[in-house]
Tab-separated table of C-alpha atoms in Angstrom:
chain	number	residue	atom	x	y	z
V	1	MET	CA	-8.015	-3.543	-9.050
V	2	SER	CA	-6.689	-0.316	-10.929
V	3	ASP	CA	-8.243	2.811	-11.068
V	4	PRO	CA	-10.254	2.796	-14.730
V	5	THR	CA	-9.854	6.195	-15.104
V	6	GLU	CA	-5.912	4.807	-15.209
V	7	ALA	CA	-6.451	2.894	-18.654
V	8	ASN	CA	-5.875	6.155	-21.049
V	9	GLY	CA	-3.010	7.330	-19.209
V	10	THR	CA	0.419	6.288	-18.519
V	11	ALA	CA	-0.841	2.791	-15.972
V	12	GLY	CA	0.460	0.361	-18.587
V	13	SER	CA	3.708	1.193	-19.225
V	14	ALA	CA	6.847	1.966	-16.918
V	15	GLU	CA	8.287	4.910	-15.878
V	16	VAL	CA	11.578	5.862	-14.789
V	17	ALA	CA	12.952	9.602	-14.135
V	18	GLY	CA	15.789	11.390	-15.252
V	19	PRO	CA	18.959	11.463	-12.960
V	20	ALA	CA	17.634	14.783	-10.531
V	21	GLN	CA	19.463	17.895	-9.774
V	22	GLU	CA	22.207	16.815	-7.371
V	23	GLY	CA	22.715	18.801	-3.604
V	24	GLY	CA	19.911	17.093	-1.824
V	25	GLY	CA	18.741	18.475	2.092
V	26	PRO	CA	21.827	18.662	4.475
V	27	GLY	CA	24.046	16.023	4.138
V	28	ARG	CA	21.275	13.578	2.988
V	29	HIS	CA	20.314	11.813	-0.490
V	30	VAL	CA	17.871	8.949	-0.984
V	31	ARG	CA	16.998	7.351	-4.357
V	32	VAL	CA	12.935	6.304	-4.256
V	33	VAL	CA	10.959	4.301	-6.715
V	34	LEU	CA	6.875	4.880	-5.650
V	35	VAL	CA	4.760	2.030	-6.730
V	36	ASP	CA	1.402	2.340	-6.420
V	37	ASP	CA	-1.644	1.775	-9.050
V	38	HIS	CA	-2.985	5.115	-8.803
V	39	ARG	CA	-1.251	7.878	-10.980
V	40	MET	CA	-2.857	10.528	-9.224
V	41	PHE	CA	-1.311	9.449	-5.745
V	42	ARG	CA	1.926	9.110	-7.363
V	43	THR	CA	2.318	12.747	-8.053
V	44	GLY	CA	0.614	13.698	-5.492
V	45	VAL	CA	3.654	11.806	-3.229
V	46	GLN	CA	6.430	13.092	-5.870
V	47	ALA	CA	5.321	16.836	-5.629
V	48	GLU	CA	5.252	16.548	-2.191
V	49	ILE	CA	8.617	15.168	-1.552
V	50	GLY	CA	10.179	15.098	-4.960
V	51	GLN	CA	12.339	18.572	-4.327
V	52	THR	CA	15.396	16.877	-4.447
V	53	GLY	CA	17.051	20.549	-3.321
V	54	GLN	CA	14.951	20.672	-0.409
V	55	THR	CA	14.227	17.095	0.604
V	56	GLY	CA	17.213	14.888	-0.493
V	57	VAL	CA	14.882	12.669	-1.773
V	58	GLU	CA	15.914	12.056	-5.364
V	59	VAL	CA	12.430	9.718	-7.382
V	60	VAL	CA	14.130	7.889	-9.640
V	61	GLY	CA	11.289	5.724	-11.276
V	62	GLU	CA	7.392	5.099	-10.888
V	63	ALA	CA	5.313	1.895	-11.646
V	64	ALA	CA	1.674	0.781	-11.366
V	65	ASP	CA	1.624	-3.374	-11.020
V	66	VAL	CA	4.391	-5.467	-9.651
V	67	ASP	CA	5.531	-6.846	-12.977
V	68	GLN	CA	6.464	-2.375	-13.370
V	69	ALA	CA	7.664	-2.628	-10.436
V	70	VAL	CA	9.924	-5.466	-10.446
V	71	THR	CA	10.943	-4.313	-14.172
V	72	VAL	CA	11.745	-0.617	-12.717
V	73	ILE	CA	13.123	-1.549	-8.915
V	74	THR	CA	15.930	-3.976	-10.898
V	75	ALA	CA	16.993	-1.202	-13.457
V	76	THR	CA	17.003	1.840	-11.285
V	77	ARG	CA	18.468	-0.191	-7.907
V	78	PRO	CA	17.089	2.816	-5.842
V	79	GLU	CA	17.895	2.749	-1.645
V	80	VAL	CA	13.974	3.053	-0.895
V	81	VAL	CA	10.779	1.692	-2.532
V	82	LEU	CA	7.244	3.173	-1.402
V	83	LEU	CA	5.199	-0.011	-2.350
V	84	ASP	CA	1.668	-0.201	-2.567
V	85	VAL	CA	0.046	-3.339	-0.651
V	86	HIS	CA	-2.696	-3.562	-3.448
V	87	LEU	CA	-1.175	-4.084	-6.775
V	88	PRO	CA	-2.419	-5.682	-9.452
V	89	GLY	CA	-0.510	-8.587	-10.444
V	90	GLY	CA	-0.166	-10.215	-7.014
V	91	GLY	CA	-0.449	-7.209	-4.760
V	92	GLY	CA	3.257	-5.902	-2.256
V	93	VAL	CA	3.413	-8.919	-0.615
V	94	GLU	CA	4.896	-10.244	-4.928
V	95	VAL	CA	6.856	-7.256	-5.491
V	96	LEU	CA	9.216	-8.365	-1.966
V	97	ARG	CA	9.063	-12.224	-2.762
V	98	ARG	CA	10.347	-11.136	-6.680
V	99	CYS	CA	12.581	-8.760	-5.313
V	100	ALA	CA	13.852	-10.969	-1.850
V	101	PRO	CA	17.696	-10.713	-4.096
V	102	LEU	CA	17.324	-7.239	-4.227
V	103	MET	CA	16.647	-7.010	-0.610
V	104	GLY	CA	19.306	-9.335	0.962
V	105	ASP	CA	22.136	-7.290	-1.809
V	106	THR	CA	24.480	-6.818	1.556
V	107	GLU	CA	26.430	-4.037	-0.240
V	108	GLN	CA	23.553	-2.321	-1.672
V	109	PRO	CA	20.148	-3.649	-0.183
V	110	VAL	CA	17.014	-2.269	-1.864
V	111	ARG	CA	15.072	-1.643	1.607
V	112	PHE	CA	10.504	-1.178	1.309
V	113	LEU	CA	8.349	0.843	3.015
V	114	ALA	CA	4.695	0.179	2.575
V	115	LEU	CA	2.718	3.092	1.840
V	116	SER	CA	-1.231	2.292	1.513
V	117	VAL	CA	-4.142	3.721	2.581
V	118	SER	CA	-5.124	0.471	4.313
V	119	ASP	CA	-4.481	-0.050	7.921
V	120	ALA	CA	-5.432	-3.483	8.765
V	121	ALA	CA	-3.385	-5.939	10.914
V	122	GLU	CA	-3.011	-8.737	8.024
V	123	ASP	CA	-1.857	-5.576	5.583
V	124	VAL	CA	0.722	-4.926	7.436
V	125	ILE	CA	1.697	-8.280	8.656
V	126	GLY	CA	1.789	-9.458	5.418
V	127	VAL	CA	4.167	-7.422	3.729
V	128	ILE	CA	6.392	-7.362	6.493
V	129	ARG	CA	6.842	-10.959	6.551
V	130	GLY	CA	7.852	-10.264	2.891
V	131	GLY	CA	10.622	-8.252	3.839
V	132	ALA	CA	9.260	-4.681	3.975
V	133	ARG	CA	10.964	-2.369	6.690
V	134	GLY	CA	8.106	-0.181	7.689
V	135	TYR	CA	4.916	0.539	7.598
V	136	VAL	CA	2.727	4.575	6.941
V	137	THR	CA	-0.589	4.940	5.668
V	138	LYS	CA	-1.480	7.532	3.192
V	139	THR	CA	-2.614	10.051	6.168
V	140	ILE	CA	1.433	11.166	6.653
V	141	THR	CA	2.051	14.029	6.567
V	142	GLY	CA	5.299	14.851	3.504
V	143	ALA	CA	7.927	15.561	5.954
V	144	ASP	CA	7.351	12.467	8.507
V	145	LEU	CA	7.358	10.631	4.890
V	146	VAL	CA	10.351	11.986	4.308
V	147	ASN	CA	12.099	11.399	7.869
V	148	SER	CA	10.586	7.650	7.307
V	149	ILE	CA	12.561	7.323	4.260
V	150	PHE	CA	15.531	8.689	5.591
V	151	ARG	CA	15.676	5.940	8.485
V	152	VAL	CA	14.045	2.916	6.488
V	153	GLN	CA	17.372	3.368	4.103
V	154	GLU	CA	19.456	3.899	7.636
V	155	GLY	CA	18.004	0.645	8.051
V	156	ASP	CA	15.537	1.174	11.035
V	157	ALA	CA	11.993	-0.002	11.358
V	158	VAL	CA	9.144	2.492	10.667
V	159	PHE	CA	5.184	2.633	11.549
V	160	SER	CA	2.430	4.804	11.598
V	161	PRO	CA	2.047	4.094	15.866
V	162	ARG	CA	-1.176	2.162	16.069
V	163	LEU	CA	0.225	-0.120	13.341
V	164	ALA	CA	3.459	-1.144	14.949
V	165	GLY	CA	0.847	-3.227	17.602
V	166	PHE	CA	-0.128	-5.494	14.848
V	167	VAL	CA	4.262	-6.621	14.425
V	168	LEU	CA	4.773	-7.308	17.894
V	169	ASP	CA	1.600	-9.024	18.453
V	170	ALA	CA	2.197	-11.114	15.136
V	171	PHE	CA	5.914	-11.895	16.039
V	172	ALA	CA	5.361	-12.616	19.511
V	173	SER	CA	3.060	-15.559	19.162
V	174	THR	CA	4.199	-18.453	17.333
V	175	ASP	CA	0.425	-19.458	16.316
V	176	ALA	CA	-0.851	-19.121	12.249
V	177	PRO	CA	-3.181	-16.798	12.411
V	178	PRO	CA	-6.406	-18.707	11.487
V	179	VAL	CA	-7.766	-19.084	8.308
V	180	ASP	CA	-10.930	-16.934	7.011
V	181	GLU	CA	-12.395	-18.553	4.199
V	182	ASP	CA	-15.030	-16.158	3.978
V	183	MET	CA	-12.432	-13.428	3.131
V	184	ASP	CA	-10.805	-14.873	0.793
V	185	ARG	CA	-13.736	-15.211	-1.308
V	186	LEU	CA	-13.119	-11.747	-1.424
V	187	THR	CA	-10.057	-9.470	-3.471
V	188	GLN	CA	-7.892	-7.226	-1.920
V	189	ARG	CA	-9.897	-3.893	-2.994
V	190	GLU	CA	-13.057	-5.254	-1.758
V	191	ARG	CA	-11.704	-5.981	1.480
V	192	GLU	CA	-10.556	-1.893	1.421
V	193	VAL	CA	-14.177	-1.183	0.413
V	194	LEU	CA	-15.527	-3.282	3.469
V	195	ARG	CA	-13.758	-2.187	6.132
V	196	LEU	CA	-14.609	1.793	4.961
V	197	ILE	CA	-18.721	0.539	4.999
V	198	ALA	CA	-18.080	-1.014	8.026
V	199	ARG	CA	-16.884	1.971	9.820
V	200	GLY	CA	-19.395	3.781	7.821
V	201	TYR	CA	-18.161	6.132	5.295
V	202	ALA	CA	-20.677	7.356	2.759
V	203	TYR	CA	-19.943	6.032	-1.160
V	204	LYS	CA	-18.695	8.897	-2.078
V	205	GLU	CA	-16.237	9.336	0.545
V	206	ILE	CA	-15.031	5.317	0.036
V	207	ALA	CA	-14.295	6.963	-3.839
V	208	LYS	CA	-12.346	9.531	-2.919
V	209	GLN	CA	-10.017	7.756	-0.576
V	210	LEU	CA	-9.647	4.456	-2.683
V	211	TYR	CA	-8.854	7.033	-5.938
V	212	ILE	CA	-12.119	5.654	-7.772
V	213	SER	CA	-15.445	6.541	-8.951
V	214	VAL	CA	-19.144	5.689	-6.722
V	215	LYS	CA	-19.846	3.555	-9.477
V	216	THR	CA	-16.485	1.180	-9.074
V	217	VAL	CA	-17.204	1.386	-5.174
V	218	GLU	CA	-21.125	0.526	-5.826
V	219	SER	CA	-20.106	-2.892	-7.653
V	220	HIS	CA	-17.738	-3.629	-4.905
V	221	VAL	CA	-20.259	-3.506	-2.338
V	222	SER	CA	-22.806	-5.816	-4.608
V	223	ALA	CA	-19.273	-7.973	-5.057
V	224	VAL	CA	-18.815	-8.082	-1.328
V	225	LEU	CA	-22.892	-8.937	-0.175
V	226	ARG	CA	-23.116	-11.620	-2.731
V	227	LYS	CA	-19.952	-13.259	-2.193
V	228	LEU	CA	-20.248	-13.253	1.499
V	229	GLN	CA	-24.444	-13.836	0.952
V	230	LEU	CA	-25.268	-10.472	3.256
V	231	SER	CA	-28.523	-8.837	2.158
V	232	ASN	CA	-27.431	-4.972	2.735
V	233	ARG	CA	-24.735	-2.866	4.292
V	234	HIS	CA	-26.211	-3.357	7.708
V	235	GLU	CA	-25.578	-6.843	8.175
V	236	LEU	CA	-22.429	-6.268	6.462
V	237	THR	CA	-21.074	-3.788	9.768
V	238	ARG	CA	-21.800	-6.868	12.126
V	239	TRP	CA	-19.953	-9.494	10.352
V	240	ALA	CA	-16.680	-7.318	9.422
V	241	THR	CA	-17.222	-6.229	13.618
V	242	ALA	CA	-17.322	-9.720	14.674
V	243	ARG	CA	-13.931	-10.507	12.731
V	244	ARG	CA	-12.399	-7.372	14.265
V	245	LEU	CA	-11.996	-5.863	10.717
V	246	VAL	CA	-13.439	-2.137	11.962
């Protein structure tokens, strides 16, 4: 679910930047598209890594949902896409599905690096199965993110340390993960809020981390409790702990 504060911003239209000045880092240059439904976050990433002369990273486009992402990626053909997992229109997995021909281009492949607030195993495994080359969380530093982008450009697989184990475990097993009908009732954003509530975060902390309002957090919590037929956050925490979601 997009942040309602973006309704009167530019999130409703894809943004494609003009060419940046030449002369990136020491002999390195990479063209990147940012895909995230929070404009403030995209602006922050652009400010952190988009100084091409210092980092070698040229941000050539931005998008806030699945349709915009596919349009901008197809138009700009970047070398790396920084992709949020939870997006309006079907999520990061849908972007990967629709961009599969670009990933498979042997001469000019588009590679994807997931950049998400979520560190849930199901999110990590989902985008890796979809074709992403790596997955890092939004706690990453600017310098480490730049390094990860260049590694993905070169064909390496990159993961935040704790997340690599999820991928190894998933691909070491031939068994399909069991379907959790209760979890399937929740939207991606509701799952994010559920995990943070279960970890003991206050509503204000969740709002800050997910770039949404406290009122929106309260609405998501109410929806989760209703869908799971739970009465309060203590029951919700026990429910999440029993499923190893915390």
